Amino acid sequence: MPSDAPIRSSFLRPALVIGLFLLALQLIAIIFAPWIAPFSPIEANPIDSLQTPNAIHWLGTDELGMDIFSRIVFATRVNLLIGFAAVAISLAIGVPIGVLVGYYRGFTGALVMRFFDFIQSFPVFVLGMALVAVLGQEIWSVVIVLCMLFVPMFSRIVRAEVLSLRERPFIAAARCSGAGDFAIMFRHILPNAMTPVIVQISVSIGMAILLTAGLSFIGAGVRLPAPEWGLMVSSGAQQMILGVWWVALFPGLAIVFSVLSFALLSDEAKRLLDTSRPGVRR
């Protein structure tokens, strides 16, 4: 029986501790935002426009007089909602497609993969602007854009695993025991194909947060006055040359720490899964 000492030691790794700490801060901001934020995140107050960080407005105010700290706290809800929703929907769609096209090889599977190639050939920001023009500048428009990027990615990951697993001896044994295709795909193959998917989930959430900020930065994402990190960076970027650095800096740091937390957790999840899962489960 393998020792669980490597698994226990993985929980003491600095990268995991930092990742969990940053994630915990985001979850606290999501749950307790109304109590943490001292001001409304959407109410403008022109009298307080462009105040530097001070005792009242801890991170200063933007050109509309909105408190930056309050907007960053509430923006955590928006950015993580988009990230989690996009990844969850992409998982629900992409994983079954990946299993099916990997198990049933042939013309249909090749056609699906070529369709994914066609979708992924569009630059994400061009696709975002096109969908915003059709669907409107709403949160769910951003989610749809991200799903169109992530569904092919999850499908390809699962398909690659299924192509390898379907030829293993334990699959032949399952067929000999009378198991049908559905049972083989979703009871025997899929559980063994989920390790890279689990790792990719954390990476994709961080990527979704970064892409959401990028779409909002170019005007194809969330619209004012909704609090969103990329939108805040966009509104402050034009003023940095005038010395108004705080409007864009602090939301930019929020993006950095959020993406960093999921990148660290993804790396540690891969280490943990590789340690605790030395072989394929039958």
PDB file of C-alpha atoms in Angstrom:
ATOM      1  CA  MET A   1       0.000   0.000   0.000  1.00  0.00           C
ATOM      2  CA  PRO A   2       1.507   3.332  -0.980  1.00  0.00           C
ATOM      3  CA  SER A   3       2.295   5.768   1.781  1.00  0.00           C
ATOM      4  CA  ASP A   4       0.175   8.885   2.089  1.00  0.00           C
ATOM      5  CA  ALA A   5       3.157  10.934   3.293  1.00  0.00           C
ATOM      6  CA  PRO A   6       3.616  12.649  -0.120  1.00  0.00           C
ATOM      7  CA  ILE A   7      -0.043  13.644  -0.062  1.00  0.00           C
ATOM      8  CA  ARG A   8       0.236  15.078   3.452  1.00  0.00           C
ATOM      9  CA  SER A   9       3.401  16.967   2.557  1.00  0.00           C
ATOM     10  CA  SER A  10       1.704  18.512  -0.469  1.00  0.00           C
ATOM     11  CA  PHE A  11      -0.651  20.381   1.859  1.00  0.00           C
ATOM     12  CA  LEU A  12       2.345  22.136   3.405  1.00  0.00           C
ATOM     13  CA  ARG A  13       3.641  23.515   0.111  1.00  0.00           C
ATOM     14  CA  PRO A  14       3.880  27.342   0.069  1.00  0.00           C
ATOM     15  CA  ALA A  15       2.239  27.553  -3.370  1.00  0.00           C
ATOM     16  CA  LEU A  16      -0.844  25.720  -2.105  1.00  0.00           C
ATOM     17  CA  VAL A  17      -1.064  27.868   1.029  1.00  0.00           C
ATOM     18  CA  ILE A  18      -0.788  31.081  -1.003  1.00  0.00           C
ATOM     19  CA  GLY A  19      -3.337  29.865  -3.548  1.00  0.00           C
ATOM     20  CA  LEU A  20      -5.843  28.881  -0.879  1.00  0.00           C
ATOM     21  CA  PHE A  21      -5.302  32.155   0.979  1.00  0.00           C
ATOM     22  CA  LEU A  22      -5.951  34.244  -2.147  1.00  0.00           C
ATOM     23  CA  LEU A  23      -8.993  32.123  -2.986  1.00  0.00           C
ATOM     24  CA  ALA A  24     -10.307  32.543   0.556  1.00  0.00           C
ATOM     25  CA  LEU A  25     -10.010  36.334   0.234  1.00  0.00           C
ATOM     26  CA  GLN A  26     -12.067  36.220  -2.951  1.00  0.00           C
ATOM     27  CA  LEU A  27     -14.734  34.026  -1.373  1.00  0.00           C
ATOM     28  CA  ILE A  28     -14.936  36.374   1.619  1.00  0.00           C
ATOM     29  CA  ALA A  29     -15.361  39.319  -0.770  1.00  0.00           C
ATOM     30  CA  ILE A  30     -18.127  37.477  -2.633  1.00  0.00           C
ATOM     31  CA  ILE A  31     -20.081  36.503   0.482  1.00  0.00           C
ATOM     32  CA  PHE A  32     -19.582  39.583   2.632  1.00  0.00           C
ATOM     33  CA  ALA A  33     -19.275  42.313  -0.012  1.00  0.00           C
ATOM     34  CA  PRO A  34     -22.193  44.427   1.333  1.00  0.00           C
ATOM     35  CA  TRP A  35     -20.586  44.502   4.780  1.00  0.00           C
ATOM     36  CA  ILE A  36     -16.970  44.942   3.645  1.00  0.00           C
ATOM     37  CA  ALA A  37     -17.485  47.720   1.098  1.00  0.00           C
ATOM     38  CA  PRO A  38     -17.966  51.109   2.803  1.00  0.00           C
ATOM     39  CA  PHE A  39     -19.669  52.721  -0.236  1.00  0.00           C
ATOM     40  CA  SER A  40     -22.022  51.763  -3.020  1.00  0.00           C
ATOM     41  CA  PRO A  41     -20.144  50.326  -6.017  1.00  0.00           C
ATOM     42  CA  ILE A  42     -22.396  52.003  -8.612  1.00  0.00           C
ATOM     43  CA  GLU A  43     -23.378  55.386  -7.161  1.00  0.00           C
ATOM     44  CA  ALA A  44     -21.399  58.284  -8.635  1.00  0.00           C
ATOM     45  CA  ASN A  45     -20.403  61.303  -6.582  1.00  0.00           C
ATOM     46  CA  PRO A  46     -18.736  63.935  -8.814  1.00  0.00           C
ATOM     47  CA  ILE A  47     -17.702  65.975  -5.779  1.00  0.00           C
ATOM     48  CA  ASP A  48     -15.293  63.186  -4.759  1.00  0.00           C
ATOM     49  CA  SER A  49     -13.910  62.687  -8.264  1.00  0.00           C
ATOM     50  CA  LEU A  50     -10.317  61.387  -8.559  1.00  0.00           C
ATOM     51  CA  GLN A  51      -9.411  61.507  -4.896  1.00  0.00           C
ATOM     52  CA  THR A  52      -6.097  59.914  -4.047  1.00  0.00           C
ATOM     53  CA  PRO A  53      -6.079  57.047  -1.506  1.00  0.00           C
ATOM     54  CA  ASN A  54      -6.969  58.478   1.889  1.00  0.00           C
ATOM     55  CA  ALA A  55      -8.542  57.583   5.214  1.00  0.00           C
ATOM     56  CA  ILE A  56     -12.093  57.746   3.807  1.00  0.00           C
ATOM     57  CA  HIS A  57     -11.543  56.262   0.357  1.00  0.00           C
ATOM     58  CA  TRP A  58      -8.819  53.702   1.069  1.00  0.00           C
ATOM     59  CA  LEU A  59      -7.916  53.127  -2.596  1.00  0.00           C
ATOM     60  CA  GLY A  60      -9.103  56.494  -3.891  1.00  0.00           C
ATOM     61  CA  THR A  61     -11.963  57.277  -6.268  1.00  0.00           C
ATOM     62  CA  ASP A  62     -12.385  57.234 -10.048  1.00  0.00           C
ATOM     63  CA  GLU A  63     -13.401  60.008 -12.443  1.00  0.00           C
ATOM     64  CA  LEU A  64     -17.075  59.572 -11.459  1.00  0.00           C
ATOM     65  CA  GLY A  65     -16.344  59.745  -7.742  1.00  0.00           C
ATOM     66  CA  MET A  66     -17.052  56.041  -7.130  1.00  0.00           C
ATOM     67  CA  ASP A  67     -15.040  54.375  -4.379  1.00  0.00           C
ATOM     68  CA  ILE A  68     -12.450  52.067  -5.949  1.00  0.00           C
ATOM     69  CA  PHE A  69     -12.147  49.715  -2.973  1.00  0.00           C
ATOM     70  CA  SER A  70     -15.903  49.131  -2.905  1.00  0.00           C
ATOM     71  CA  ARG A  71     -15.991  48.506  -6.643  1.00  0.00           C
ATOM     72  CA  ILE A  72     -13.090  46.036  -6.439  1.00  0.00           C
ATOM     73  CA  VAL A  73     -14.851  44.095  -3.685  1.00  0.00           C
ATOM     74  CA  PHE A  74     -18.134  43.872  -5.591  1.00  0.00           C
ATOM     75  CA  ALA A  75     -16.316  43.182  -8.865  1.00  0.00           C
ATOM     76  CA  THR A  76     -15.084  39.931  -7.333  1.00  0.00           C
ATOM     77  CA  ARG A  77     -18.671  38.676  -7.558  1.00  0.00           C
ATOM     78  CA  VAL A  78     -18.992  39.642 -11.217  1.00  0.00           C
ATOM     79  CA  ASN A  79     -15.645  38.284 -12.396  1.00  0.00           C
ATOM     80  CA  LEU A  80     -15.852  34.992 -10.518  1.00  0.00           C
ATOM     81  CA  LEU A  81     -19.507  34.525 -11.475  1.00  0.00           C
ATOM     82  CA  ILE A  82     -18.555  34.813 -15.140  1.00  0.00           C
ATOM     83  CA  GLY A  83     -15.532  32.548 -14.689  1.00  0.00           C
ATOM     84  CA  PHE A  84     -17.327  29.798 -12.783  1.00  0.00           C
ATOM     85  CA  ALA A  85     -20.424  29.938 -15.000  1.00  0.00           C
ATOM     86  CA  ALA A  86     -18.400  29.743 -18.217  1.00  0.00           C
ATOM     87  CA  VAL A  87     -16.309  26.817 -16.993  1.00  0.00           C
ATOM     88  CA  ALA A  88     -19.296  24.926 -15.553  1.00  0.00           C
ATOM     89  CA  ILE A  89     -21.317  25.242 -18.765  1.00  0.00           C
ATOM     90  CA  SER A  90     -18.294  24.328 -20.867  1.00  0.00           C
ATOM     91  CA  LEU A  91     -17.703  21.229 -18.743  1.00  0.00           C
ATOM     92  CA  ALA A  92     -21.322  20.135 -19.061  1.00  0.00           C
ATOM     93  CA  ILE A  93     -21.159  20.457 -22.845  1.00  0.00           C
ATOM     94  CA  GLY A  94     -17.545  19.707 -23.705  1.00  0.00           C
ATOM     95  CA  VAL A  95     -16.889  16.602 -21.600  1.00  0.00           C
ATOM     96  CA  PRO A  96     -19.734  14.459 -23.060  1.00  0.00           C
ATOM     97  CA  ILE A  97     -18.805  15.579 -26.578  1.00  0.00           C
ATOM     98  CA  GLY A  98     -15.177  14.635 -25.937  1.00  0.00           C
ATOM     99  CA  VAL A  99     -16.191  11.189 -24.676  1.00  0.00           C
ATOM    100  CA  LEU A 100     -18.446  10.534 -27.667  1.00  0.00           C
ATOM    101  CA  VAL A 101     -16.055  11.702 -30.406  1.00  0.00           C
ATOM    102  CA  GLY A 102     -13.174   9.862 -28.737  1.00  0.00           C
ATOM    103  CA  TYR A 103     -15.068   6.590 -28.374  1.00  0.00           C
ATOM    104  CA  TYR A 104     -16.878   6.649 -31.718  1.00  0.00           C
ATOM    105  CA  ARG A 105     -14.033   7.445 -34.054  1.00  0.00           C
ATOM    106  CA  GLY A 106     -14.882   8.175 -37.646  1.00  0.00           C
ATOM    107  CA  PHE A 107     -16.316  10.812 -39.939  1.00  0.00           C
ATOM    108  CA  THR A 108     -18.643  12.357 -37.343  1.00  0.00           C
ATOM    109  CA  GLY A 109     -15.861  12.749 -34.794  1.00  0.00           C
ATOM    110  CA  ALA A 110     -13.567  14.284 -37.406  1.00  0.00           C
ATOM    111  CA  LEU A 111     -16.328  16.670 -38.461  1.00  0.00           C
ATOM    112  CA  VAL A 112     -16.885  17.791 -34.867  1.00  0.00           C
ATOM    113  CA  MET A 113     -13.172  18.429 -34.391  1.00  0.00           C
ATOM    114  CA  ARG A 114     -12.986  20.448 -37.615  1.00  0.00           C
ATOM    115  CA  PHE A 115     -15.944  22.515 -36.396  1.00  0.00           C
ATOM    116  CA  PHE A 116     -14.031  23.167 -33.178  1.00  0.00           C
ATOM    117  CA  ASP A 117     -11.031  24.228 -35.274  1.00  0.00           C
ATOM    118  CA  PHE A 118     -13.279  26.685 -37.096  1.00  0.00           C
ATOM    119  CA  ILE A 119     -14.618  28.146 -33.841  1.00  0.00           C
ATOM    120  CA  GLN A 120     -11.163  28.467 -32.298  1.00  0.00           C
ATOM    121  CA  SER A 121      -9.793  30.177 -35.397  1.00  0.00           C
ATOM    122  CA  PHE A 122     -11.693  33.350 -34.459  1.00  0.00           C
ATOM    123  CA  PRO A 123      -9.749  35.740 -32.208  1.00  0.00           C
ATOM    124  CA  VAL A 124     -11.600  35.792 -28.900  1.00  0.00           C
ATOM    125  CA  PHE A 125     -11.857  39.591 -28.811  1.00  0.00           C
ATOM    126  CA  VAL A 126     -13.227  39.793 -32.356  1.00  0.00           C
ATOM    127  CA  LEU A 127     -15.734  37.077 -31.474  1.00  0.00           C
ATOM    128  CA  GLY A 128     -16.623  38.964 -28.304  1.00  0.00           C
ATOM    129  CA  MET A 129     -17.312  42.198 -30.138  1.00  0.00           C
ATOM    130  CA  ALA A 130     -19.434  40.374 -32.720  1.00  0.00           C
ATOM    131  CA  LEU A 131     -21.569  38.645 -30.080  1.00  0.00           C
ATOM    132  CA  VAL A 132     -21.933  41.838 -28.074  1.00  0.00           C
ATOM    133  CA  ALA A 133     -23.240  43.571 -31.194  1.00  0.00           C
ATOM    134  CA  VAL A 134     -25.843  40.805 -31.577  1.00  0.00           C
ATOM    135  CA  LEU A 135     -26.722  39.935 -27.961  1.00  0.00           C
ATOM    136  CA  GLY A 136     -26.017  43.205 -26.195  1.00  0.00           C
ATOM    137  CA  GLN A 137     -23.370  44.187 -23.670  1.00  0.00           C
ATOM    138  CA  GLU A 138     -24.436  41.890 -20.849  1.00  0.00           C
ATOM    139  CA  ILE A 139     -22.735  39.457 -18.477  1.00  0.00           C
ATOM    140  CA  TRP A 140     -24.181  36.411 -20.243  1.00  0.00           C
ATOM    141  CA  SER A 141     -22.784  37.616 -23.566  1.00  0.00           C
ATOM    142  CA  VAL A 142     -19.321  37.315 -22.032  1.00  0.00           C
ATOM    143  CA  VAL A 143     -20.181  33.852 -20.675  1.00  0.00           C
ATOM    144  CA  ILE A 144     -21.229  32.703 -24.168  1.00  0.00           C
ATOM    145  CA  VAL A 145     -17.981  33.993 -25.673  1.00  0.00           C
ATOM    146  CA  LEU A 146     -15.946  32.118 -23.068  1.00  0.00           C
ATOM    147  CA  CYS A 147     -17.986  28.938 -23.545  1.00  0.00           C
ATOM    148  CA  MET A 148     -17.231  29.011 -27.262  1.00  0.00           C
ATOM    149  CA  LEU A 149     -13.554  29.050 -26.327  1.00  0.00           C
ATOM    150  CA  PHE A 150     -13.637  26.470 -23.506  1.00  0.00           C
ATOM    151  CA  VAL A 151     -15.998  23.819 -24.926  1.00  0.00           C
ATOM    152  CA  PRO A 152     -13.549  22.811 -27.689  1.00  0.00           C
ATOM    153  CA  MET A 153     -10.688  22.864 -25.179  1.00  0.00           C
ATOM    154  CA  PHE A 154     -12.381  20.497 -22.715  1.00  0.00           C
ATOM    155  CA  SER A 155     -13.573  18.282 -25.555  1.00  0.00           C
ATOM    156  CA  ARG A 156     -10.058  17.931 -26.944  1.00  0.00           C
ATOM    157  CA  ILE A 157      -8.614  17.065 -23.530  1.00  0.00           C
ATOM    158  CA  VAL A 158     -11.237  14.379 -22.869  1.00  0.00           C
ATOM    159  CA  ARG A 159     -11.033  13.019 -26.412  1.00  0.00           C
ATOM    160  CA  ALA A 160      -7.266  12.556 -26.131  1.00  0.00           C
ATOM    161  CA  GLU A 161      -7.688  10.610 -22.887  1.00  0.00           C
ATOM    162  CA  VAL A 162     -10.531   8.503 -24.298  1.00  0.00           C
ATOM    163  CA  LEU A 163      -8.522   7.581 -27.405  1.00  0.00           C
ATOM    164  CA  SER A 164      -5.835   6.194 -25.118  1.00  0.00           C
ATOM    165  CA  LEU A 165      -8.102   4.486 -22.591  1.00  0.00           C
ATOM    166  CA  ARG A 166     -10.462   2.785 -25.030  1.00  0.00           C
ATOM    167  CA  GLU A 167      -7.688   0.395 -26.097  1.00  0.00           C
ATOM    168  CA  ARG A 168      -6.743  -0.655 -22.561  1.00  0.00           C
ATOM    169  CA  PRO A 169      -7.266  -4.275 -21.482  1.00  0.00           C
ATOM    170  CA  PHE A 170      -9.805  -3.363 -18.800  1.00  0.00           C
ATOM    171  CA  ILE A 171     -12.095  -1.914 -21.490  1.00  0.00           C
ATOM    172  CA  ALA A 172     -11.887  -5.184 -23.424  1.00  0.00           C
ATOM    173  CA  ALA A 173     -12.722  -7.009 -20.203  1.00  0.00           C
ATOM    174  CA  ALA A 174     -15.749  -4.758 -19.685  1.00  0.00           C
ATOM    175  CA  ARG A 175     -16.982  -5.571 -23.193  1.00  0.00           C
ATOM    176  CA  CYS A 176     -16.542  -9.291 -22.561  1.00  0.00           C
ATOM    177  CA  SER A 177     -18.582  -8.980 -19.367  1.00  0.00           C
ATOM    178  CA  GLY A 178     -21.491  -7.599 -21.401  1.00  0.00           C
ATOM    179  CA  ALA A 179     -21.171  -3.873 -20.664  1.00  0.00           C
ATOM    180  CA  GLY A 180     -22.749  -1.620 -23.280  1.00  0.00           C
ATOM    181  CA  ASP A 181     -21.164   1.380 -24.936  1.00  0.00           C
ATOM    182  CA  PHE A 182     -22.822   3.861 -22.568  1.00  0.00           C
ATOM    183  CA  ALA A 183     -21.600   1.992 -19.483  1.00  0.00           C
ATOM    184  CA  ILE A 184     -18.100   1.674 -20.920  1.00  0.00           C
ATOM    185  CA  MET A 185     -17.909   5.366 -21.795  1.00  0.00           C
ATOM    186  CA  PHE A 186     -19.310   6.878 -18.612  1.00  0.00           C
ATOM    187  CA  ARG A 187     -18.554   4.236 -15.967  1.00  0.00           C
ATOM    188  CA  HIS A 188     -15.157   2.943 -17.036  1.00  0.00           C
ATOM    189  CA  ILE A 189     -13.516   5.481 -19.330  1.00  0.00           C
ATOM    190  CA  LEU A 190     -14.740   8.883 -18.119  1.00  0.00           C
ATOM    191  CA  PRO A 191     -13.669   8.538 -14.444  1.00  0.00           C
ATOM    192  CA  ASN A 192     -10.147   7.663 -15.601  1.00  0.00           C
ATOM    193  CA  ALA A 193     -10.090  10.559 -18.077  1.00  0.00           C
ATOM    194  CA  MET A 194     -10.959  13.283 -15.580  1.00  0.00           C
ATOM    195  CA  THR A 195      -7.526  13.968 -14.054  1.00  0.00           C
ATOM    196  CA  PRO A 196      -6.353  16.436 -16.741  1.00  0.00           C
ATOM    197  CA  VAL A 197      -9.866  17.930 -16.827  1.00  0.00           C
ATOM    198  CA  ILE A 198      -9.780  18.644 -13.087  1.00  0.00           C
ATOM    199  CA  VAL A 199      -6.435  20.383 -13.479  1.00  0.00           C
ATOM    200  CA  GLN A 200      -7.718  22.341 -16.469  1.00  0.00           C
ATOM    201  CA  ILE A 201     -10.752  23.602 -14.523  1.00  0.00           C
ATOM    202  CA  SER A 202      -8.636  25.806 -12.282  1.00  0.00           C
ATOM    203  CA  VAL A 203      -6.547  27.028 -15.224  1.00  0.00           C
ATOM    204  CA  SER A 204      -9.703  27.827 -17.187  1.00  0.00           C
ATOM    205  CA  ILE A 205     -11.270  29.837 -14.351  1.00  0.00           C
ATOM    206  CA  GLY A 206      -8.164  32.008 -14.176  1.00  0.00           C
ATOM    207  CA  MET A 207      -8.156  32.315 -17.957  1.00  0.00           C
ATOM    208  CA  ALA A 208     -11.847  33.246 -17.918  1.00  0.00           C
ATOM    209  CA  ILE A 209     -11.202  36.024 -15.395  1.00  0.00           C
ATOM    210  CA  LEU A 210      -8.352  37.362 -17.523  1.00  0.00           C
ATOM    211  CA  LEU A 211     -10.374  37.206 -20.751  1.00  0.00           C
ATOM    212  CA  THR A 212     -13.384  38.812 -19.069  1.00  0.00           C
ATOM    213  CA  ALA A 213     -11.204  41.703 -18.001  1.00  0.00           C
ATOM    214  CA  GLY A 214      -9.757  41.939 -21.514  1.00  0.00           C
ATOM    215  CA  LEU A 215     -13.187  41.970 -23.153  1.00  0.00           C
ATOM    216  CA  SER A 216     -14.400  44.673 -20.785  1.00  0.00           C
ATOM    217  CA  PHE A 217     -11.215  46.646 -21.378  1.00  0.00           C
ATOM    218  CA  ILE A 218     -11.925  46.899 -25.127  1.00  0.00           C
ATOM    219  CA  GLY A 219     -15.629  47.608 -24.584  1.00  0.00           C
ATOM    220  CA  ALA A 220     -16.949  44.129 -25.456  1.00  0.00           C
ATOM    221  CA  GLY A 221     -17.706  42.967 -21.936  1.00  0.00           C
ATOM    222  CA  VAL A 222     -19.530  44.324 -18.925  1.00  0.00           C
ATOM    223  CA  ARG A 223     -20.748  47.903 -19.218  1.00  0.00           C
ATOM    224  CA  LEU A 224     -20.753  50.787 -16.756  1.00  0.00           C
ATOM    225  CA  PRO A 225     -21.687  51.274 -13.997  1.00  0.00           C
ATOM    226  CA  ALA A 226     -21.320  47.557 -13.193  1.00  0.00           C
ATOM    227  CA  PRO A 227     -18.201  46.894 -11.102  1.00  0.00           C
ATOM    228  CA  GLU A 228     -15.748  44.776 -13.103  1.00  0.00           C
ATOM    229  CA  TRP A 229     -11.971  44.719 -12.868  1.00  0.00           C
ATOM    230  CA  GLY A 230     -11.191  45.069 -16.580  1.00  0.00           C
ATOM    231  CA  LEU A 231     -13.698  47.874 -16.967  1.00  0.00           C
ATOM    232  CA  MET A 232     -12.083  49.694 -14.046  1.00  0.00           C
ATOM    233  CA  VAL A 233      -8.632  49.302 -15.570  1.00  0.00           C
ATOM    234  CA  SER A 234      -9.957  50.613 -18.880  1.00  0.00           C
ATOM    235  CA  SER A 235     -11.468  53.706 -17.272  1.00  0.00           C
ATOM    236  CA  GLY A 236      -8.239  54.466 -15.441  1.00  0.00           C
ATOM    237  CA  ALA A 237      -5.717  53.591 -18.155  1.00  0.00           C
ATOM    238  CA  GLN A 238      -6.321  56.813 -20.073  1.00  0.00           C
ATOM    239  CA  GLN A 239      -5.538  58.882 -17.001  1.00  0.00           C
ATOM    240  CA  MET A 240      -2.308  57.202 -15.932  1.00  0.00           C
ATOM    241  CA  ILE A 241      -0.325  59.546 -18.197  1.00  0.00           C
ATOM    242  CA  LEU A 242      -1.749  62.427 -16.133  1.00  0.00           C
ATOM    243  CA  GLY A 243      -0.472  60.873 -12.899  1.00  0.00           C
ATOM    244  CA  VAL A 244      -3.798  59.345 -11.835  1.00  0.00           C
ATOM    245  CA  TRP A 245      -2.281  55.910 -11.201  1.00  0.00           C
ATOM    246  CA  TRP A 246      -4.605  54.476  -8.547  1.00  0.00           C
ATOM    247  CA  VAL A 247      -7.720  54.115 -10.727  1.00  0.00           C
ATOM    248  CA  ALA A 248      -6.117  51.436 -12.919  1.00  0.00           C
ATOM    249  CA  LEU A 249      -3.449  50.038 -10.580  1.00  0.00           C
ATOM    250  CA  PHE A 250      -5.589  48.501  -7.839  1.00  0.00           C
ATOM    251  CA  PRO A 251      -8.100  46.705 -10.104  1.00  0.00           C
ATOM    252  CA  GLY A 252      -5.137  45.474 -12.143  1.00  0.00           C
ATOM    253  CA  LEU A 253      -3.591  44.010  -8.999  1.00  0.00           C
ATOM    254  CA  ALA A 254      -6.918  42.340  -8.189  1.00  0.00           C
ATOM    255  CA  ILE A 255      -6.804  40.617 -11.604  1.00  0.00           C
ATOM    256  CA  VAL A 256      -3.207  39.527 -11.016  1.00  0.00           C
ATOM    257  CA  PHE A 257      -3.890  38.006  -7.586  1.00  0.00           C
ATOM    258  CA  SER A 258      -7.094  36.314  -8.709  1.00  0.00           C
ATOM    259  CA  VAL A 259      -5.501  34.680 -11.754  1.00  0.00           C
ATOM    260  CA  LEU A 260      -2.432  33.782  -9.683  1.00  0.00           C
ATOM    261  CA  SER A 261      -4.548  31.980  -7.090  1.00  0.00           C
ATOM    262  CA  PHE A 262      -6.127  29.683  -9.672  1.00  0.00           C
ATOM    263  CA  ALA A 263      -2.794  29.091 -11.428  1.00  0.00           C
ATOM    264  CA  LEU A 264      -1.202  28.000  -8.149  1.00  0.00           C
ATOM    265  CA  LEU A 265      -4.153  25.783  -7.252  1.00  0.00           C
ATOM    266  CA  SER A 266      -4.065  24.181 -10.688  1.00  0.00           C
ATOM    267  CA  ASP A 267      -0.398  23.291 -10.337  1.00  0.00           C
ATOM    268  CA  GLU A 268      -0.920  21.879  -6.854  1.00  0.00           C
ATOM    269  CA  ALA A 269      -3.982  19.905  -7.975  1.00  0.00           C
ATOM    270  CA  LYS A 270      -1.869  18.281 -10.685  1.00  0.00           C
ATOM    271  CA  ARG A 271       0.813  17.353  -8.163  1.00  0.00           C
ATOM    272  CA  LEU A 272      -1.740  15.925  -5.744  1.00  0.00           C
ATOM    273  CA  LEU A 273      -3.551  13.899  -8.410  1.00  0.00           C
ATOM    274  CA  ASP A 274      -0.282  12.550  -9.832  1.00  0.00           C
ATOM    275  CA  THR A 275       0.782  11.493  -6.332  1.00  0.00           C
ATOM    276  CA  SER A 276      -2.465   9.894  -5.219  1.00  0.00           C
ATOM    277  CA  ARG A 277      -3.300   8.251  -8.556  1.00  0.00           C
ATOM    278  CA  PRO A 278      -0.273   6.270  -9.698  1.00  0.00           C
ATOM    279  CA  GLY A 279      -2.250   4.011 -12.059  1.00  0.00           C
ATOM    280  CA  VAL A 280      -5.480   3.792 -13.990  1.00  0.00           C
ATOM    281  CA  ARG A 281      -8.487   2.833 -11.928  1.00  0.00           C
ATOM    282  CA  ARG A 282     -10.279  -0.276 -13.141  1.00  0.00           C
TER     283      ARG A 282
END
